[in-house]
Each structure stands twice: as structure tokens, then as C-alpha cells.
Coordinates of C-alpha atoms and ligand atoms in Angstrom, one line a residue:
X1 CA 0.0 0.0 0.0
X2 CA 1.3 3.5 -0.8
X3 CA 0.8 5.8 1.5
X4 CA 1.1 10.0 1.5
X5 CA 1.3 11.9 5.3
X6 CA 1.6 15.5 4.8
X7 CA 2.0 16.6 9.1
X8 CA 2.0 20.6 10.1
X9 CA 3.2 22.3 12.9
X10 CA 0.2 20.3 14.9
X11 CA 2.0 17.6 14.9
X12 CA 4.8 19.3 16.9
X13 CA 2.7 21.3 19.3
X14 CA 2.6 18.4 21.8
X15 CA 6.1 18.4 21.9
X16 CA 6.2 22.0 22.8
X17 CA 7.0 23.6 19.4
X18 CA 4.6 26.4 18.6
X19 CA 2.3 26.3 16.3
X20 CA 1.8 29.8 13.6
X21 CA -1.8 30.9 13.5
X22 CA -3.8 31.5 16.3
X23 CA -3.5 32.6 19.9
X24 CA -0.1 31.8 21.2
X25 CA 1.4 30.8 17.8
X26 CA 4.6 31.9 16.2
X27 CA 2.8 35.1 13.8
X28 CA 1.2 36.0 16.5
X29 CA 2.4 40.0 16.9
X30 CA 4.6 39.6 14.1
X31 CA 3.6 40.2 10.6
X32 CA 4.4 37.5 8.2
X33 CA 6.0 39.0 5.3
X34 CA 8.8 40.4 8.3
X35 CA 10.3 37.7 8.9
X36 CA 9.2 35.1 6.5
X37 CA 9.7 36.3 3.2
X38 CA 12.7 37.4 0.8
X39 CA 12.1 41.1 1.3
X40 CA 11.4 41.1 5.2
X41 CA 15.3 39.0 5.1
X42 CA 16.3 41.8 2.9
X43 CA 15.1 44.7 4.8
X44 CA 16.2 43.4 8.5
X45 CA 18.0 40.1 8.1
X46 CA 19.1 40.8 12.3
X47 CA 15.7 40.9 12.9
X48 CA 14.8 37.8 10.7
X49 CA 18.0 35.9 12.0
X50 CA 16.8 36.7 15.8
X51 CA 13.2 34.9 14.9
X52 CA 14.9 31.8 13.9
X53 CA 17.5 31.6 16.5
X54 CA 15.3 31.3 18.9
X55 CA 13.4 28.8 17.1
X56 CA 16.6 26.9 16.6
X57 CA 17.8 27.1 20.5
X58 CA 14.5 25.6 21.4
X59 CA 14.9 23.1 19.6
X60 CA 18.3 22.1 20.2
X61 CA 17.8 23.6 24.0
X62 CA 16.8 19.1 25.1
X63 CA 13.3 20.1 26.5
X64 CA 12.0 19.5 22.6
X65 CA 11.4 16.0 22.1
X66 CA 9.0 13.6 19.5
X67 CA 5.8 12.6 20.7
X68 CA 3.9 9.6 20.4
X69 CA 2.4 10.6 16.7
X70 CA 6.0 11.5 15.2
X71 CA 6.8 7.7 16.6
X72 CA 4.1 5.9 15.1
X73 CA 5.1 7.2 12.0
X74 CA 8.7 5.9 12.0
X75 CA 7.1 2.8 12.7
X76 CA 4.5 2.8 10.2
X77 CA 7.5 3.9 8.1
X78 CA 9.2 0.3 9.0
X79 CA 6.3 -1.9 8.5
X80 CA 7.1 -4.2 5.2
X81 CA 4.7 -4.1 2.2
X82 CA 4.0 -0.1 3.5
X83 CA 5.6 2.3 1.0
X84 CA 5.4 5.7 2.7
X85 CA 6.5 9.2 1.7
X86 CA 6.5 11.3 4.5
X87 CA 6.2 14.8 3.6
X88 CA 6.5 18.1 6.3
X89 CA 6.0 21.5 5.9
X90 CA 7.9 21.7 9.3
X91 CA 12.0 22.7 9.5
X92 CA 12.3 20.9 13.1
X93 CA 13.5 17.8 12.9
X94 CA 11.5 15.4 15.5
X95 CA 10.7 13.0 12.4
X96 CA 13.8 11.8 12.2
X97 CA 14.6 12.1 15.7
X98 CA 11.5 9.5 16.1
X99 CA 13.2 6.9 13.2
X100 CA 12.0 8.4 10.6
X101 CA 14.4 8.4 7.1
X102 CA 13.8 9.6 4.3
X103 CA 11.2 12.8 5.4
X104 CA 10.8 15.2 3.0
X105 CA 11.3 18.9 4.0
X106 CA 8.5 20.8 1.6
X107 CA 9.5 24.5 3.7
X108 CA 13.2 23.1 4.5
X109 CA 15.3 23.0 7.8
X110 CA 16.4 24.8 10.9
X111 CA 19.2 23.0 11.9
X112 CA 20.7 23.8 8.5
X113 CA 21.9 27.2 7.2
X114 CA 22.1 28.3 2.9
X115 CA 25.0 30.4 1.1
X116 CA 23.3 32.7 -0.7
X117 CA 26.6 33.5 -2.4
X118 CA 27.8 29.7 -3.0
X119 CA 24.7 27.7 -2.6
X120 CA 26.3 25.6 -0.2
X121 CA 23.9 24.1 2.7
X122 CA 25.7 23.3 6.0
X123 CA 24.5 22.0 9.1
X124 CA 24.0 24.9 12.1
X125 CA 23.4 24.6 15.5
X126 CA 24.3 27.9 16.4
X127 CA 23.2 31.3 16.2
X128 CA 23.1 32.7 12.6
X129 CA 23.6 36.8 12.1
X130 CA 25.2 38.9 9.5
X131 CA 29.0 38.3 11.0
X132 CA 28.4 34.3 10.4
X133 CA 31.2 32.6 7.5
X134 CA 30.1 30.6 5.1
X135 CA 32.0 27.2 5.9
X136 CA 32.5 26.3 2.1
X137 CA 33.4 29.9 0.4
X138 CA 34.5 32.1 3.7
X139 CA 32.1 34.7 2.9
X140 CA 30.8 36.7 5.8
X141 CA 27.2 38.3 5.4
X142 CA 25.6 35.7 3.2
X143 CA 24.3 32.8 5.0
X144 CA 20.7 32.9 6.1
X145 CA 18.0 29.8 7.5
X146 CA 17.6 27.1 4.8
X147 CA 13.5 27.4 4.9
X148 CA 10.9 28.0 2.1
X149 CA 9.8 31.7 2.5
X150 CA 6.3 33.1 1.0
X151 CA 7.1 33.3 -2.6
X152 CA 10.2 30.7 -2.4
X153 CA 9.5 27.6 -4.4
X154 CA 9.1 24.9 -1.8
X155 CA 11.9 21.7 -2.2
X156 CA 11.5 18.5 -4.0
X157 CA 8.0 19.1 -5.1
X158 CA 8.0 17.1 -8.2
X159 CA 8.5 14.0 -6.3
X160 CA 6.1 14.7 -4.0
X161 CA 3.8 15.5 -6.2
X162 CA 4.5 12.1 -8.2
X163 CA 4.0 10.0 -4.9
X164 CA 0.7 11.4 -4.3
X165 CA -0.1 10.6 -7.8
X166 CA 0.7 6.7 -6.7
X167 CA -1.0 6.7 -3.9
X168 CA -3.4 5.1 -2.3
X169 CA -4.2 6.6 0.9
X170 CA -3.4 10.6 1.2
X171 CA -3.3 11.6 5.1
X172 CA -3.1 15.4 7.0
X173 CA -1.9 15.6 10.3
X174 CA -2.3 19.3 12.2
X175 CA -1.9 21.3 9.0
X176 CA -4.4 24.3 8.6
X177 CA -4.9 24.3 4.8
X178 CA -3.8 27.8 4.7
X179 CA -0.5 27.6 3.0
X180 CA -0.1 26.6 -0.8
X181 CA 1.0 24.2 -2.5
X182 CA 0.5 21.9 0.6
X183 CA -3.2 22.8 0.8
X184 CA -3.6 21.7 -2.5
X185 CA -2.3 18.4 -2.0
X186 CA -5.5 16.8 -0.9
X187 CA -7.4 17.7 -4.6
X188 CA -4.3 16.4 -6.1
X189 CA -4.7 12.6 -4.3
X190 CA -8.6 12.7 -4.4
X191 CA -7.8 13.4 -8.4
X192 CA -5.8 10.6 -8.2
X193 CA -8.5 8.4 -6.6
X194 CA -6.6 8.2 -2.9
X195 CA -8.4 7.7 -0.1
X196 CA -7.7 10.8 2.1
X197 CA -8.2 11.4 5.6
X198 CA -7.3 14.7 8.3
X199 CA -5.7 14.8 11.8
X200 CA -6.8 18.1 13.0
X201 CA -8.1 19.6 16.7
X202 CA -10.1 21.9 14.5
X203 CA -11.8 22.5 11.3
X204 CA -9.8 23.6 8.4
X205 CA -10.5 25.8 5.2
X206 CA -9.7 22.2 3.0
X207 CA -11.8 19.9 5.6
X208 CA -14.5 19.6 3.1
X209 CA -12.0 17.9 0.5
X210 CA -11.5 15.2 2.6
X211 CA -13.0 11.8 2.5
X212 CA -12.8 11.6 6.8
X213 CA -11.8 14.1 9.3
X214 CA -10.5 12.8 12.7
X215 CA -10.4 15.6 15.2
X216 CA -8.4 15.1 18.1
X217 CA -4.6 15.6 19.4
X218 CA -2.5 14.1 17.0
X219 CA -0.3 13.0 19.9
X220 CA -3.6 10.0 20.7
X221 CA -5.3 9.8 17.1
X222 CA -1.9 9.3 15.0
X223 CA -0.9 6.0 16.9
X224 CA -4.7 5.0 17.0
X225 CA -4.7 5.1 13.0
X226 CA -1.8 3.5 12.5
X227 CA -2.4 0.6 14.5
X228 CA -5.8 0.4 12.8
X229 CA -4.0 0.2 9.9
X230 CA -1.9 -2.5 10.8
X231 CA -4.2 -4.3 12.3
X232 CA -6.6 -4.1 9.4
X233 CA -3.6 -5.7 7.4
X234 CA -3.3 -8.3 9.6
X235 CA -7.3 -9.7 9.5
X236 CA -6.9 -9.7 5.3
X237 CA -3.8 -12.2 6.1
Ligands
LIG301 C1 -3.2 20.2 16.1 C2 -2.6 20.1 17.3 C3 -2.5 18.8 17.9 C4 -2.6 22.2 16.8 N1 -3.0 17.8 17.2 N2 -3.6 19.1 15.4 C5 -3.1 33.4 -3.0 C6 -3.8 32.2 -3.2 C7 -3.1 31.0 -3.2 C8 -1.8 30.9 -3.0 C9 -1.1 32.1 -2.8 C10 -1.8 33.3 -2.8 N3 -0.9 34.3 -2.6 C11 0.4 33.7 -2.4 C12 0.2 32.4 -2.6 C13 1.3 31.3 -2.4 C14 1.8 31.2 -1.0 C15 0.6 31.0 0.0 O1 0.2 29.9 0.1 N4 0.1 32.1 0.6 C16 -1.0 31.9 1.5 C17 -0.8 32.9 2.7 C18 -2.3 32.2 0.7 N5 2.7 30.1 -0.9 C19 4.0 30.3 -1.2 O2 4.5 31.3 -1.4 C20 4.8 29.0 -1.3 N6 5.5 29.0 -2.5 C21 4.9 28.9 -3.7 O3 3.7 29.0 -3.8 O4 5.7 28.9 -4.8 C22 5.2 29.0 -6.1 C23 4.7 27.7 -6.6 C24 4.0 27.7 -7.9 C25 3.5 26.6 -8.4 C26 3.6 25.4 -7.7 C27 4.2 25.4 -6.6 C28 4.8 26.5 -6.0 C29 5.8 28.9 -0.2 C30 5.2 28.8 1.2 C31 6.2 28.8 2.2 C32 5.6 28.8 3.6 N7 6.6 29.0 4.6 C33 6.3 28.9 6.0 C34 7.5 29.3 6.8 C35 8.6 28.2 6.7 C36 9.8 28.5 7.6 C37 9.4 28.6 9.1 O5 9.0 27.6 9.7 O6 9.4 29.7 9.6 O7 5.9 27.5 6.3 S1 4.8 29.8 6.5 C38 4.3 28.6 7.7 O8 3.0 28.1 7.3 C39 5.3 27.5 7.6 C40 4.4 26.3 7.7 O9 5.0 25.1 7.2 C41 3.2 26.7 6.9 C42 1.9 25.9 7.2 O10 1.6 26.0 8.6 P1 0.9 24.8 9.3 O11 1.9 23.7 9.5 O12 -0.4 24.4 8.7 O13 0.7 25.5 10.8 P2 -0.6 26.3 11.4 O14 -0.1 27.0 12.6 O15 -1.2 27.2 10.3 O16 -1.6 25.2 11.7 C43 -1.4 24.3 12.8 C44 -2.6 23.3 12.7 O17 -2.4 22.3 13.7 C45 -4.0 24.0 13.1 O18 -4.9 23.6 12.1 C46 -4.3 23.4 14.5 O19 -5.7 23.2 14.6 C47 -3.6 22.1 14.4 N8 -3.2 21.6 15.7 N9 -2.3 21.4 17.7 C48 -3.6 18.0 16.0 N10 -2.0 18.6 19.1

């Protein structure tokens, strides 16, 4: 069976990782195109490197760890005669952390930093600013967070885009449908006659495209899916 997981930032949020929209979350008293966008980098990139340094030092800080819906996932991942192409808009990196391989980055990764001089893409723990060298050219003033920024194109999106076109089974997990080309990804399966389903607490803009909604905490409905999944498996023999 082929199966397409797209998670969000819900997926994260019971790990401690805050979420963007809404109360509490990351936009909240920030405008977006400030620090998530080409211009807002180009206009204050202290101010855009400050937003993702904290990000990164939370995550790297040891309170930040998977939950019980990035683990079933690794596992599901594991289980033979499952082909699965996990795809994240998030940059953290509690996928793999869980057992994961193979996750694809749609909006890219914090832990990593881009040349914008040599292209090069380096792992980074650290804080980035302007004064930071490039590790492959030695050019100071040029790296900045390797993420997907409104109006970026997001990464590897042709293969993605080919494994929802083989897939059988298309599922959301804590993504609000707000943010292109992810939200789009549900028409694209149901075009290609998957079965799709949504993990969310709370309605979405794209619930309606989905076969099933599930609303819950991912943290107790991902490992309850998967295991019906398996188990369904099992009973056919
Ligand atoms: C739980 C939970 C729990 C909480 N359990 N659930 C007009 C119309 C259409 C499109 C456009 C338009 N104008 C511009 C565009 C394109 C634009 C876009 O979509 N804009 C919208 C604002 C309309 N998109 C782009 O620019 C993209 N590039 C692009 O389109 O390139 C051109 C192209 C052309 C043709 C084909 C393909 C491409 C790039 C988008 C880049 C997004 N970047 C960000 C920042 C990344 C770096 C960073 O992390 O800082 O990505 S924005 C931000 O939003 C981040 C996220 O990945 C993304 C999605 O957010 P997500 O994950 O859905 O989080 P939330 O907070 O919104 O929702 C959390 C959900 O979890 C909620 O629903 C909760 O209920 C739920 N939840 N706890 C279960 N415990």
C-alpha cells in the first residue's frame, strides 16, 4: 500500500514547538512577510535571524522531544509491504529524531543554514547573524536559515507531487490548509483516486476535500490510525 502523510506544525505542538496561526502561535504580533519572506530577510535580516535563532535554540535547548504521533510514524515507516512518503512543511526535525528516514522537507530545515553567495547548505546549530562565514566559500554576510519563505518555491516538489499521484491513501496531520502548495495536495490525491483522511483539533479551510476528518490531538489519534491500519492488514492475512 502507498501511503502519502503530509504533518503541520500540529504535529509538533505536543512536543512544545509552537504552532503559527492562532492565539499563542509563532505570527502572532509579528507580521508574516517580516520575517518570512525574501524582502522582510532583505530589509532586517538581524531581525529575521533573531526569529529563527530562537526557534533553533529551542529546539536544540533538550526540553524538545517527539511525541507519540511522530513515533508511530517511524514505525509505520518500518512496517514491510507499506511504501510511505513522508512529507513536512515543518523545518524541526522530531521526524527523524522519532526513526524516521527519508522525510521530505517541503519549507526546509532549521538545523541547517544556505549560502546565498555559493549555494552551499551546512548544518548549524548555532546562532546565525550577518557576521556568520560561510564554511564552504568564507564569505561573511551571506548565509541565512535554509527554509521555504512566502514566494520561495518549496523543495522536492516534483517528487512529491509524483507520490501522491501513486498513492493510495493521502493523510493530513495538524496542517491548517492555509499555505499553498501543501493545501492543494489533498485535490491532487482525491484526483488521483486516494483515499484521504485529516488529523486536526479543529476545522480547516480544506476539511470539506477530505474523505474523513479525525479531530483530536495528534499526539492519541496518530498512533490510534496507525495501529488500525496494521491491524486491518493483519485480519486480510
Ligand atoms: C493540532 C494540534 C494537535 C494544533 N494535534 N492538530 C493566493 C492564493 C493561493 C496561494 C497564494 C496566494 N498568494 C500567495 C500564494 C502562495 C503562498 C501562499 O500559500 N500564501 C497563503 C498565505 C495564501 N505560498 C507560497 O508562497 C509557497 N511557494 C509557492 O507557492 O511557490 C510557487 C509555486 C508555484 C506553483 C507550484 C508550486 C509552487 C511557499 C510557502 C512557504 C511557507 N513558509 C512557512 C515558513 C517556513 C519557515 C518557518 O517555519 O518559519 O511555512 S509559512 C508557515 O505556514 C510554515 C508552515 O510550514 C506553513 C503551514 O503552517 P501549518 O503547518 O499548517 O501550521 P498552522 O499553525 O497554520 O496550523 C497548525 C494546525 O495544527 C492547526 O490547524 C491546528 O488546529 C492544528 N493543531 N495542535 C492535531 N495537538
Amino acid at each position: 500500500m502507498k501511503i502519502v502523510v503530509l504533518t503541520g506544525a500540529g504535529i509538533s505542538a505536543e512536543s512544545g514547538v509552537p504552532t503559527f496561526r492562532g492565539a499563542g502561535g509563532l505570527w502572532e504580533g509579528q507580521r508574516i512577510e517580516d520575517v518570512a519572506s525574501p524582502r522582510g530577510f532583505a530589509r532586517d535580516p538581524e531581525r529575521v535571524h533573531q526569529f529563527y535563532n530562537g526557534r533553533r535554540a529551542l529546539l536544540t535547548g533538550g526540553t524538545i522531544q517527539p511525541n507519540a504521533a511522530h513515533l508511530a510514524l517511524a514505525r509505520l515507516g518500518r512496517t514491510r509491504g507499506i511504501e510511505l512518503t513522508l512529507v513536512t512543511q515543518n523545518i524541526d526535525d522530531l521526524h527523524e529524531r522519532a526513526g524516521s528516514d527519508d522525510v521530505r522537507h517541503l519549507h526546509g530545515e532549521l538545523l541547517k543554514a544556505r549560502c546565498t553567495a555559493c549555494g552551499a547548505v551546512n548544518p548549524w546549530r548555532e546562532d546565525l547573524s550577518r557576521a556568520s562565514i560561510c564554511p564552504a566559500c568564507g564569505g561573511i554576510d551571506c548565509l541565512r536559515p535554509h527554509v521555504v519563505w512566502f514566494g520561495e518555491l518549496p523543495f522536492g516538489l516534483e517528487e512529491v507531487a509524483a507520490a501522491i499521484g501513486r498513492a493510495d491513501r493521502f493523510v493530513a496531520i495538524g496542517t491548517s490548509g492555509r499555505v499553498y502548495p501543501a493545501a492543494a495536495f489533498v485535490a491532487w490525491a482525491r484526483e488521483a483516486g486516494a483515499r484521504t483522511l485529516e488529523i486536526n483539533l479543529e476545522e480547516c479551510p480544506c476539511s470539506g476535500d477530505f474523505h474523513e476528518s479525525r479531530r483530536g490531538r495528534a499526539g492519541d489519534l496518530v498512533p490510534e490510525w496507525v495501529e488500525e491500519l496494521l491491524s486491518a492488514r493483519k485480519d486480510r492475512g
